[in-house]
């Protein structure tokens, strides 16, 4: 058994996790798990990949020492940290039977809501915001760090779709308790600066509010106010935010990036976007590897990208995405194309 340590003294027991020591009494490898943005189909991709790692590689994602979630990844990360097995995340998305334990947990935290409305083009034709004083001041203080794409997101009209009700079940379950080893990335709406909730020094926030903030797509969802400050989607700063782990000295980091692609360039309508995300992820991985961390990267291949389509919130595509992601990940494990170090990680997990 492994323990999920929760700030505030609450303890939860999670089955199947890695123990504190591996074979021959050696300290077990430390593992980080990065779950990127990607909407509904991104969550489905994460569920399929994680289920394959759980079933085929015998590694339980709940045993990760530190989970970083952004947007869709914040939802997946929160579900894992409250004890939902990856196989049940996949089963719920695919519409197949879940375990009694995982099904009960998901029933408590997943809202019984209908599909989200599709945004119209006219919603972006509303008046945009002028640059805020916070954005101007941040640019003057750090001109070399100025990013036009991030600045543009702060200028978008305020989103009108309120998703606050969708996090009510999660808040009713965990309240103000924050699971240890979970970081949720969001961005300040005023200046686009990244905020990592759950990390030491971050503003205090209920878990449900942080997840909402991380998912609040600019111009689509209403920003989320925490401590008097408005936040929106953490993907504004980075789709994956893997670089927040660069100071953690983890042995292995597993990055699941649904919005990039295995190959840097793909001949598809979203090819430029996926190429851009892939390039930024390359830089983030370089930061981790320069500090001695082994990085296992998982990005959608052609079959999964076809299943995902072009609209991230296409709920009807989710079952097919789970299947394709599971098959792709299993094939990578069978062919050894993930990386040899993941095999060592599997051994550490099995020894626990």
Coordinates of C-alpha atoms in Angstrom, one line a residue:
X1 CA 0.0 0.0 0.0
X2 CA 1.1 3.6 -0.6
X3 CA -0.2 6.6 1.3
X4 CA -1.6 9.8 -0.3
X5 CA -0.4 12.4 2.2
X6 CA -2.8 15.4 2.3
X7 CA -2.0 18.8 3.7
X8 CA -3.9 19.3 6.9
X9 CA -3.3 15.8 8.2
X10 CA -5.9 13.9 6.2
X11 CA -4.6 10.5 5.1
X12 CA -5.9 8.3 2.3
X13 CA -4.7 4.8 1.4
X14 CA -4.1 4.0 -2.3
X15 CA -3.6 0.4 -3.4
X16 CA -0.9 -0.5 -5.8
X17 CA 1.5 2.3 -5.3
X18 CA 5.2 2.1 -5.0
X19 CA 6.8 1.6 -1.5
X20 CA 9.4 3.9 -0.1
X21 CA 12.1 1.4 -1.0
X22 CA 12.6 -0.8 -4.0
X23 CA 14.6 -4.0 -4.5
X24 CA 17.6 -4.8 -2.1
X25 CA 16.5 -2.0 0.1
X26 CA 17.6 0.7 -2.3
X27 CA 15.6 4.0 -2.4
X28 CA 13.0 3.8 -5.1
X29 CA 13.2 6.1 -8.1
X30 CA 11.4 9.4 -7.7
X31 CA 8.8 10.0 -10.5
X32 CA 7.0 13.1 -11.7
X33 CA 4.0 13.0 -14.0
X34 CA 3.1 15.9 -16.2
X35 CA -0.4 16.1 -17.7
X36 CA -0.9 18.8 -20.3
X37 CA -3.8 20.7 -21.7
X38 CA -6.1 19.5 -24.4
X39 CA -9.8 19.7 -23.5
X40 CA -12.1 16.8 -23.5
X41 CA -10.2 14.8 -26.1
X42 CA -6.9 15.6 -24.2
X43 CA -8.4 14.1 -21.1
X44 CA -9.4 11.0 -23.1
X45 CA -5.8 10.8 -24.5
X46 CA -4.4 11.0 -20.9
X47 CA -6.8 8.3 -19.7
X48 CA -5.8 5.9 -22.5
X49 CA -2.1 6.4 -22.0
X50 CA -2.3 6.1 -18.2
X51 CA -4.4 3.0 -18.4
X52 CA -1.8 1.4 -20.7
X53 CA 1.0 2.3 -18.3
X54 CA -1.1 0.8 -15.4
X55 CA -2.1 -2.4 -17.1
X56 CA 0.8 -3.1 -19.5
X57 CA 3.8 -1.5 -17.8
X58 CA 2.4 -2.3 -14.2
X59 CA 3.1 1.3 -13.1
X60 CA 0.3 2.9 -11.1
X61 CA 0.1 6.7 -11.8
X62 CA -1.2 7.3 -8.3
X63 CA 2.2 6.4 -7.0
X64 CA 3.9 9.4 -8.7
X65 CA 5.7 11.6 -6.3
X66 CA 4.6 14.8 -8.0
X67 CA 1.9 15.4 -10.5
X68 CA 1.7 18.6 -12.6
X69 CA -1.6 19.3 -14.2
X70 CA -2.6 22.0 -16.7
X71 CA -6.1 22.6 -17.9
X72 CA -7.5 19.1 -18.9
X73 CA -4.5 17.7 -17.1
X74 CA -5.6 19.4 -13.8
X75 CA -8.8 17.4 -14.0
X76 CA -7.0 14.1 -14.6
X77 CA -4.4 14.9 -11.9
X78 CA -7.0 15.7 -9.3
X79 CA -8.8 12.5 -10.1
X80 CA -5.6 10.5 -9.7
X81 CA -4.7 12.2 -6.5
X82 CA -8.1 11.5 -4.8
X83 CA -7.5 7.8 -5.6
X84 CA -9.1 7.0 -9.0
X85 CA -7.2 4.3 -10.9
X86 CA -6.1 5.1 -14.4
X87 CA -8.0 2.1 -15.8
X88 CA -11.2 3.5 -14.3
X89 CA -10.6 6.9 -15.9
X90 CA -10.3 5.2 -19.2
X91 CA -13.4 3.0 -18.6
X92 CA -15.5 6.0 -17.6
X93 CA -14.5 7.8 -20.7
X94 CA -15.0 4.8 -22.9
X95 CA -18.3 3.8 -21.4
X96 CA -17.2 0.4 -20.1
X97 CA -17.6 -1.0 -16.5
X98 CA -15.4 0.4 -13.8
X99 CA -14.2 -1.1 -10.5
X100 CA -16.4 -0.6 -7.5
X101 CA -13.9 1.7 -5.8
X102 CA -13.0 3.8 -8.8
X103 CA -16.6 4.1 -10.0
X104 CA -17.7 5.3 -6.6
X105 CA -15.0 7.9 -6.5
X106 CA -15.8 9.2 -10.0
X107 CA -19.5 9.3 -9.2
X108 CA -18.6 11.6 -6.3
X109 CA -16.4 14.1 -8.2
X110 CA -17.7 14.1 -11.8
X111 CA -20.7 16.4 -12.4
X112 CA -23.8 15.1 -14.1
X113 CA -23.9 17.9 -16.6
X114 CA -24.6 18.0 -20.3
X115 CA -22.1 18.9 -23.1
X116 CA -20.6 22.4 -23.1
X117 CA -21.8 24.9 -25.6
X118 CA -19.7 25.4 -28.8
X119 CA -18.3 29.0 -28.8
X120 CA -19.3 31.2 -31.8
X121 CA -16.9 33.2 -33.9
X122 CA -19.0 36.3 -33.0
X123 CA -18.0 35.9 -29.3
X124 CA -14.5 37.0 -30.2
X125 CA -15.8 40.0 -32.1
X126 CA -16.8 41.7 -28.8
X127 CA -14.5 44.6 -27.7
X128 CA -11.2 43.3 -26.5
X129 CA -9.6 44.6 -23.3
X130 CA -6.8 47.2 -23.3
X131 CA -3.5 46.1 -21.9
X132 CA -3.6 46.1 -18.1
X133 CA -1.2 48.1 -15.9
X134 CA 0.0 44.7 -14.5
X135 CA 0.9 43.6 -18.0
X136 CA 2.6 46.8 -18.9
X137 CA 4.5 46.8 -15.7
X138 CA 5.6 43.2 -16.1
X139 CA 6.7 43.9 -19.6
X140 CA 8.8 46.9 -18.5
X141 CA 10.4 44.9 -15.7
X142 CA 11.2 41.9 -17.9
X143 CA 11.2 43.0 -21.5
X144 CA 13.1 39.9 -22.7
X145 CA 10.5 37.7 -21.3
X146 CA 7.6 39.4 -23.1
X147 CA 5.5 36.9 -25.1
X148 CA 3.1 38.4 -27.6
X149 CA 0.9 35.2 -27.6
X150 CA 0.5 35.3 -23.8
X151 CA -0.2 39.1 -23.9
X152 CA -2.9 38.6 -26.5
X153 CA -4.7 36.1 -24.3
X154 CA -5.1 38.8 -21.6
X155 CA -6.7 41.1 -24.1
X156 CA -9.4 38.7 -25.2
X157 CA -13.0 39.5 -24.3
X158 CA -14.2 38.0 -21.0
X159 CA -15.5 34.5 -21.4
X160 CA -19.2 34.0 -20.8
X161 CA -19.6 30.3 -20.1
X162 CA -19.6 29.7 -16.3
X163 CA -18.2 26.3 -15.4
X164 CA -18.1 26.8 -11.6
X165 CA -20.9 24.2 -11.0
X166 CA -18.9 21.5 -12.6
X167 CA -16.4 21.6 -9.7
X168 CA -18.9 21.6 -6.9
X169 CA -18.8 17.8 -6.4
X170 CA -15.0 17.8 -6.1
X171 CA -15.2 20.6 -3.6
X172 CA -17.9 18.8 -1.6
X173 CA -15.5 15.8 -1.4
X174 CA -12.2 17.4 -0.6
X175 CA -13.1 20.8 0.7
X176 CA -10.0 22.9 1.5
X177 CA -7.7 19.9 1.8
X178 CA -5.0 19.9 -0.8
X179 CA -3.5 16.6 -1.9
X180 CA 0.3 16.5 -1.4
X181 CA 2.3 16.1 -4.5
X182 CA -0.2 17.9 -6.8
X183 CA 0.6 21.1 -8.6
X184 CA -2.1 22.9 -10.7
X185 CA -0.9 25.5 -13.3
X186 CA -3.0 28.5 -14.1
X187 CA -2.3 32.0 -15.4
X188 CA -3.2 35.4 -13.9
X189 CA -5.6 37.1 -16.2
X190 CA -4.2 40.6 -15.6
X191 CA -0.7 39.8 -17.0
X192 CA -0.6 36.2 -18.1
X193 CA 2.0 35.2 -15.4
X194 CA 2.0 31.5 -14.4
X195 CA 0.9 30.5 -11.0
X196 CA 1.4 27.0 -9.7
X197 CA -1.2 26.2 -7.1
X198 CA -0.1 23.6 -4.5
X199 CA 3.5 24.6 -4.8
X200 CA 5.2 26.2 -1.8
X201 CA 4.7 30.0 -1.9
X202 CA 1.7 29.9 -4.2
X203 CA -1.6 31.7 -3.2
X204 CA -3.8 29.5 -1.1
X205 CA -6.7 28.0 -3.0
X206 CA -9.3 25.2 -2.7
X207 CA -8.4 22.4 -5.1
X208 CA -11.7 22.7 -7.0
X209 CA -11.1 26.4 -7.6
X210 CA -7.6 25.8 -8.8
X211 CA -8.8 23.1 -11.2
X212 CA -11.5 25.5 -12.5
X213 CA -9.0 28.3 -13.0
X214 CA -6.6 26.0 -14.8
X215 CA -9.4 25.0 -17.2
X216 CA -10.9 28.5 -17.9
X217 CA -10.1 28.9 -21.6
X218 CA -9.7 32.7 -22.3
X219 CA -12.6 34.2 -24.2
X220 CA -14.7 31.1 -23.7
X221 CA -15.0 30.3 -20.0
X222 CA -15.5 32.9 -17.3
X223 CA -12.3 33.6 -15.4
X224 CA -12.1 32.2 -11.9
X225 CA -11.5 34.5 -8.9
X226 CA -9.2 33.2 -6.1
X227 CA -8.2 35.5 -3.3
X228 CA -9.5 38.6 -5.2
X229 CA -7.4 37.8 -8.3
X230 CA -8.8 36.5 -11.6
X231 CA -7.1 33.4 -13.2
X232 CA -7.6 31.5 -16.4
X233 CA -6.2 28.5 -18.4
X234 CA -2.7 27.5 -17.4
X235 CA -2.2 26.6 -21.1
X236 CA -1.9 30.3 -21.8
X237 CA 1.7 30.1 -20.4
X238 CA 2.5 26.6 -21.6
X239 CA 0.5 23.6 -22.7
X240 CA 2.5 21.3 -20.5
X241 CA 4.4 23.4 -18.0
X242 CA 6.9 20.6 -17.5
X243 CA 9.7 23.0 -16.7
X244 CA 8.2 23.7 -13.2
X245 CA 9.8 20.4 -12.2
X246 CA 13.3 21.5 -13.1
X247 CA 14.3 22.2 -9.5
X248 CA 12.8 19.0 -8.0
X249 CA 15.7 16.6 -8.8
X250 CA 13.3 13.8 -9.9
X251 CA 14.8 10.6 -11.3
X252 CA 12.1 10.3 -14.0
X253 CA 9.4 12.6 -15.4
X254 CA 6.7 11.2 -17.6
X255 CA 5.1 13.9 -19.8
X256 CA 1.8 13.3 -21.5
X257 CA 1.2 16.0 -24.1
X258 CA -2.0 15.6 -26.1
X259 CA -1.7 18.9 -28.1
X260 CA 1.7 18.2 -29.7
X261 CA 2.7 15.3 -32.0
X262 CA 5.3 12.6 -32.2
X263 CA 6.8 14.2 -35.2
X264 CA 7.5 17.9 -35.1
X265 CA 5.7 18.6 -38.4
X266 CA 2.4 17.0 -39.4
X267 CA 0.4 17.6 -42.6
X268 CA -2.9 18.5 -41.0
X269 CA -4.9 21.7 -40.3
X270 CA -3.6 21.8 -36.7
X271 CA -0.1 20.9 -37.7
X272 CA 1.3 24.4 -37.0
X273 CA -0.2 24.4 -33.5
X274 CA 1.1 20.9 -32.7
X275 CA 4.6 21.8 -34.1
X276 CA 4.6 24.9 -31.8
X277 CA 3.6 22.9 -28.7
X278 CA 6.2 20.2 -29.6
X279 CA 9.0 22.8 -29.9
X280 CA 8.2 24.4 -26.6
X281 CA 8.0 20.9 -24.9
X282 CA 11.4 20.2 -26.4
X283 CA 12.8 23.2 -24.5
X284 CA 11.1 22.2 -21.3
X285 CA 12.5 18.7 -21.5
X286 CA 16.0 20.1 -22.2
X287 CA 15.7 22.0 -18.9
X288 CA 14.9 18.8 -17.0
X289 CA 17.5 16.6 -18.8
X290 CA 20.2 19.2 -18.1
X291 CA 19.6 18.5 -14.4
X292 CA 20.0 14.7 -14.8
X293 CA 16.3 13.8 -15.0
X294 CA 15.2 11.1 -17.5
X295 CA 12.1 12.2 -19.4
X296 CA 9.6 9.8 -20.9
X297 CA 7.5 11.8 -23.5
X298 CA 4.2 10.6 -24.8
X299 CA 2.6 12.4 -27.7
X300 CA -0.3 11.4 -30.0
X301 CA 0.6 9.5 -33.2
X302 CA -1.3 9.6 -36.5
X303 CA -4.1 7.2 -35.4
X304 CA -4.8 9.0 -32.2
X305 CA -4.7 12.5 -33.8
X306 CA -7.2 11.3 -36.4
X307 CA -9.5 10.1 -33.5
X308 CA -9.1 13.4 -31.7
X309 CA -10.1 15.6 -34.6
X310 CA -9.8 19.4 -34.5
X311 CA -12.2 20.4 -31.7
X312 CA -10.8 19.9 -28.3
X313 CA -14.2 19.7 -26.6
X314 CA -15.7 17.1 -28.9
X315 CA -17.1 14.7 -26.3
X316 CA -18.4 12.2 -28.8
X317 CA -14.8 11.5 -29.9
X318 CA -13.5 10.6 -26.4
X319 CA -14.1 6.8 -26.6
X320 CA -12.2 6.5 -29.8
X321 CA -9.4 8.6 -28.5
X322 CA -9.1 6.4 -25.4
X323 CA -8.8 3.3 -27.6
X324 CA -6.3 4.8 -29.9
X325 CA -4.1 6.1 -27.1
X326 CA -4.2 2.8 -25.3
X327 CA -3.1 0.9 -28.4
X328 CA -0.4 3.4 -29.3
X329 CA 1.1 3.4 -25.8
X330 CA 1.0 -0.4 -25.6
X331 CA 2.8 -0.7 -28.9
X332 CA 5.5 1.7 -27.7
X333 CA 5.9 -0.4 -24.6
X334 CA 6.1 -3.7 -26.6
X335 CA 8.7 -2.3 -29.1
X336 CA 10.7 -0.6 -26.4
X337 CA 10.4 2.8 -28.1
X338 CA 9.5 4.8 -24.9
X339 CA 13.0 4.5 -23.4
X340 CA 15.0 1.9 -21.6
X341 CA 14.9 3.8 -18.3
X342 CA 11.2 3.3 -18.1
X343 CA 11.8 -0.4 -17.8
X344 CA 13.9 0.3 -14.7
X345 CA 11.0 2.4 -13.4
X346 CA 8.6 -0.5 -14.0
X347 CA 10.9 -2.8 -12.0
X348 CA 10.9 -0.3 -9.1
X349 CA 7.1 -0.1 -9.1
X350 CA 6.7 -3.9 -9.2
X351 CA 9.1 -4.3 -6.3
X352 CA 7.0 -2.0 -4.1

